[in-house]
Coordinates of C-alpha atoms in Angstrom, one line a residue:
Chain A
G88 CA 0.0 0.0 0.0
A89 CA 0.9 3.6 -0.1
G90 CA 3.4 5.0 2.4
V91 CA 3.3 8.3 4.2
S92 CA 3.2 11.2 1.9
Q93 CA 4.1 14.8 2.6
S94 CA 3.6 18.0 0.7
P95 CA 5.1 20.2 -0.5
S96 CA 8.5 18.5 -0.9
N97 CA 10.1 21.9 -0.8
K98 CA 9.0 25.2 0.5
V99 CA 10.8 28.5 0.3
T100 CA 9.3 31.4 2.2
E101 CA 10.1 34.8 3.4
K102 CA 10.7 35.6 7.0
G103 CA 7.5 36.5 8.7
K104 CA 5.2 34.5 6.4
D105 CA 3.0 31.6 7.6
V106 CA 3.5 28.1 6.1
E107 CA 1.4 25.0 6.2
L108 CA 2.9 21.5 5.8
R109 CA 0.7 18.5 5.0
C110 CA 1.1 14.9 6.0
D111 CA -1.0 12.0 4.7
P112 CA -0.4 8.9 6.9
I113 CA -0.6 5.3 6.0
S114 CA -4.2 4.2 5.8
G115 CA -5.3 2.6 9.0
H116 CA -2.5 4.0 11.1
T117 CA -3.8 5.5 14.3
A118 CA -0.8 7.6 15.4
L119 CA 0.8 10.4 13.6
Y120 CA 4.1 12.2 14.5
W121 CA 5.9 15.3 13.4
Y122 CA 9.7 15.7 13.7
R123 CA 12.1 18.4 12.7
Q124 CA 15.6 17.7 11.4
S125 CA 18.0 20.6 11.0
L126 CA 20.9 20.2 8.6
G127 CA 23.2 17.4 9.7
Q128 CA 21.3 16.9 13.0
G129 CA 19.2 14.3 14.6
L130 CA 15.4 14.2 14.8
E131 CA 13.7 16.6 17.1
F132 CA 10.2 15.5 18.2
L133 CA 7.5 18.1 17.8
I134 CA 4.0 16.6 18.3
Y135 CA 2.1 13.4 18.0
F136 CA -1.6 12.4 17.7
Q137 CA -3.0 9.2 18.8
G138 CA -6.6 8.4 17.9
N139 CA -9.1 10.7 19.5
S140 CA -6.8 11.5 22.4
A141 CA -5.4 15.0 23.0
P142 CA -2.2 15.5 21.1
D143 CA 1.2 15.5 22.9
K144 CA 2.5 18.9 22.0
S145 CA 5.4 18.8 24.3
G146 CA 8.0 19.2 21.6
L147 CA 6.7 22.3 19.9
P148 CA 9.4 24.9 20.2
S149 CA 7.2 27.9 20.4
D150 CA 3.6 29.1 20.1
R151 CA 4.2 29.9 16.5
F152 CA 4.0 26.2 15.8
S153 CA 0.7 24.3 15.8
A154 CA -0.7 21.2 14.2
E155 CA -4.0 19.6 13.7
R156 CA -5.3 16.3 12.5
T157 CA -8.6 16.2 10.8
G158 CA -10.8 13.1 10.8
G159 CA -8.1 11.0 12.3
S160 CA -6.1 11.1 9.1
V161 CA -4.5 14.0 7.4
S162 CA -2.4 16.4 9.5
T163 CA -1.3 19.9 8.9
L164 CA 1.7 21.6 10.7
T165 CA 1.4 25.3 10.7
I166 CA 4.3 27.7 11.4
Q167 CA 3.3 31.3 11.9
R168 CA 5.6 34.2 11.4
T169 CA 8.4 32.0 10.2
Q170 CA 12.0 32.8 11.3
Q171 CA 15.2 31.7 9.7
E172 CA 15.9 29.3 12.5
D173 CA 12.8 27.4 11.4
S174 CA 14.6 26.3 8.2
A175 CA 14.8 22.5 8.4
V176 CA 13.4 19.3 7.1
Y177 CA 10.0 18.5 8.6
L178 CA 9.3 14.8 8.8
C179 CA 6.0 13.1 9.4
A180 CA 5.6 9.5 10.5
S181 CA 2.7 7.3 11.2
S182 CA 2.2 4.0 13.1
F183 CA -0.5 1.6 14.1
E184 CA -1.0 2.3 17.8
G185 CA 2.5 2.5 19.3
Y186 CA 4.2 0.2 16.9
T187 CA 6.8 0.9 14.3
Q188 CA 6.8 4.4 12.9
Y189 CA 7.0 4.8 9.2
F190 CA 8.3 8.0 7.8
G191 CA 7.4 10.2 4.9
P192 CA 9.9 11.9 2.6
G193 CA 9.8 15.1 4.4
T194 CA 9.3 18.8 3.5
R195 CA 12.4 20.9 3.2
L196 CA 11.5 24.4 4.5
T197 CA 13.8 27.3 3.7
V198 CA 13.1 30.7 5.3
L199 CA 14.9 33.6 3.6
Chain B
A30 CA 16.5 10.0 32.1
Q31 CA 16.0 8.3 28.8
K32 CA 18.7 8.7 26.3
V33 CA 20.3 7.2 23.2
T34 CA 23.9 7.7 22.4
Q35 CA 25.6 7.1 19.1
A36 CA 29.1 8.0 19.8
Q37 CA 30.4 7.5 16.3
T38 CA 29.6 10.7 14.3
E39 CA 31.0 9.5 11.0
I40 CA 32.6 6.3 9.8
S41 CA 34.4 5.7 6.5
V42 CA 35.1 2.2 5.2
V43 CA 36.2 0.7 2.0
E44 CA 33.7 -1.4 0.1
K45 CA 33.6 -5.1 1.3
E46 CA 34.8 -4.2 4.8
D47 CA 32.6 -5.1 7.8
V48 CA 31.5 -2.2 9.9
T49 CA 29.7 -1.9 13.3
L50 CA 27.6 1.0 14.4
D51 CA 27.3 1.4 18.1
C52 CA 24.2 2.3 20.0
V53 CA 24.0 2.7 23.8
Y54 CA 20.7 3.5 25.5
E55 CA 19.5 4.5 28.9
T56 CA 16.1 3.7 30.4
R57 CA 14.7 2.6 33.7
D58 CA 11.8 0.9 32.0
T59 CA 11.7 -2.9 31.9
T60 CA 9.6 -2.9 28.7
Y61 CA 10.8 -0.9 25.8
Y62 CA 11.6 -1.2 22.1
L63 CA 14.8 -0.4 20.2
F64 CA 14.9 0.5 16.5
W65 CA 17.3 1.2 13.7
Y66 CA 16.5 3.4 10.8
K67 CA 18.5 4.2 7.7
Q68 CA 18.5 7.7 6.1
P69 CA 20.0 7.6 2.6
P70 CA 21.0 10.8 0.8
S71 CA 17.4 11.0 -0.5
G72 CA 16.4 11.9 3.0
E73 CA 13.6 9.4 3.8
L74 CA 14.0 7.4 6.9
V75 CA 13.8 3.7 6.2
F76 CA 12.8 1.3 9.0
L77 CA 15.3 -1.5 9.4
I78 CA 14.5 -3.4 12.6
R79 CA 12.5 -3.3 15.9
R80 CA 13.5 -5.3 18.9
N81 CA 11.6 -5.5 22.2
S82 CA 13.4 -5.6 25.5
F83 CA 12.5 -9.2 26.3
D84 CA 14.1 -10.6 23.2
E85 CA 17.8 -10.6 23.3
Q86 CA 18.3 -12.9 20.4
N87 CA 20.6 -11.5 17.8
E88 CA 19.1 -11.0 14.4
I89 CA 20.5 -11.4 11.0
S90 CA 19.0 -10.2 7.8
G91 CA 21.2 -10.7 4.8
R92 CA 24.3 -8.6 5.3
Y93 CA 22.8 -6.9 8.3
S94 CA 23.0 -8.1 11.9
W95 CA 22.1 -6.7 15.2
N96 CA 23.5 -7.5 18.6
F97 CA 21.3 -6.6 21.6
Q98 CA 22.9 -6.8 25.0
K99 CA 20.8 -5.7 28.0
S100 CA 23.8 -6.1 30.3
T101 CA 25.6 -3.3 28.5
S102 CA 22.5 -1.4 27.3
S103 CA 23.7 -1.7 23.8
F104 CA 22.0 -2.5 20.5
N105 CA 24.8 -2.5 17.9
F106 CA 24.4 -2.9 14.2
T107 CA 26.9 -4.6 11.9
I108 CA 27.0 -4.5 8.1
T109 CA 29.0 -7.3 6.6
A110 CA 30.8 -6.8 3.3
S111 CA 29.6 -3.2 3.0
Q112 CA 28.6 -1.8 -0.3
V113 CA 28.4 1.8 -1.6
V114 CA 24.6 1.7 -1.4
D115 CA 25.0 1.3 2.4
S116 CA 26.2 4.9 2.6
A117 CA 23.7 6.7 4.7
V118 CA 23.0 8.1 8.1
Y119 CA 21.9 5.4 10.6
F120 CA 19.7 6.3 13.6
C121 CA 19.1 4.2 16.6
A122 CA 16.0 4.9 18.6
L123 CA 14.4 4.0 21.9
G124 CA 10.7 3.5 22.3
P125 CA 10.0 3.7 26.0
S126 CA 7.1 1.9 27.6
G127 CA 3.8 3.8 27.9
T128 CA 4.5 6.4 25.3
Y129 CA 4.6 6.5 21.6
K130 CA 7.4 9.0 21.5
Y131 CA 10.8 7.7 20.3
I132 CA 14.0 9.0 21.5
F133 CA 16.5 9.1 18.7
G134 CA 20.2 9.1 18.8
T135 CA 22.1 11.8 16.8
G136 CA 22.9 9.3 14.0
T137 CA 26.1 7.9 12.5
R138 CA 27.0 8.8 9.0
L139 CA 28.5 5.9 7.2
K140 CA 30.5 6.4 4.0
V141 CA 31.4 3.3 2.0
L142 CA 34.1 4.1 -0.5
A143 CA 34.4 2.1 -3.7

């Protein structure tokens, strides 16, 4: 079946603009995760959703970051008033319950 | 504290050499999971293996093998007869009990030279 998909694959924006990043998880997966990976670095957890439970937002770096998951499927990560330090690859993953996470190809965000 | 340490930042080997990537973890949980992922230059993380804390059997899959030792809190990954296509960043991760959040190591960049 289809894997995790993310769009856009690349996004270039100007400082101060808002951006939305989209993630389509694997069909049937109940959990969805967002991570951030800065150049040459490891993965930084941002947020995860599990079923109808309240999301775990403990990794969001500031209140400029928010995410929602509609209908238990597609998720959108929104970054408001982007800053240059937000430049990174944003990775989405999904899993069935707490089992293995499968990752999408990522969205490379560049803030000029 | 829960932590994953991949002390090797970068390793270079010549094709056909064997290479071992180290992973040391810290957790007080008795039930947990350990994972390895591969991130090739294309950027997408590829799942390689998942191991639960009650299964210390070593695993072999083709040229890949994993050695899990609870006594030393290590979950090392060996590639036998490395190939250029093995060049990637490899991440080890800990999945603690009771949470879906993984804790990732900082990754080891493997370069296999022809």
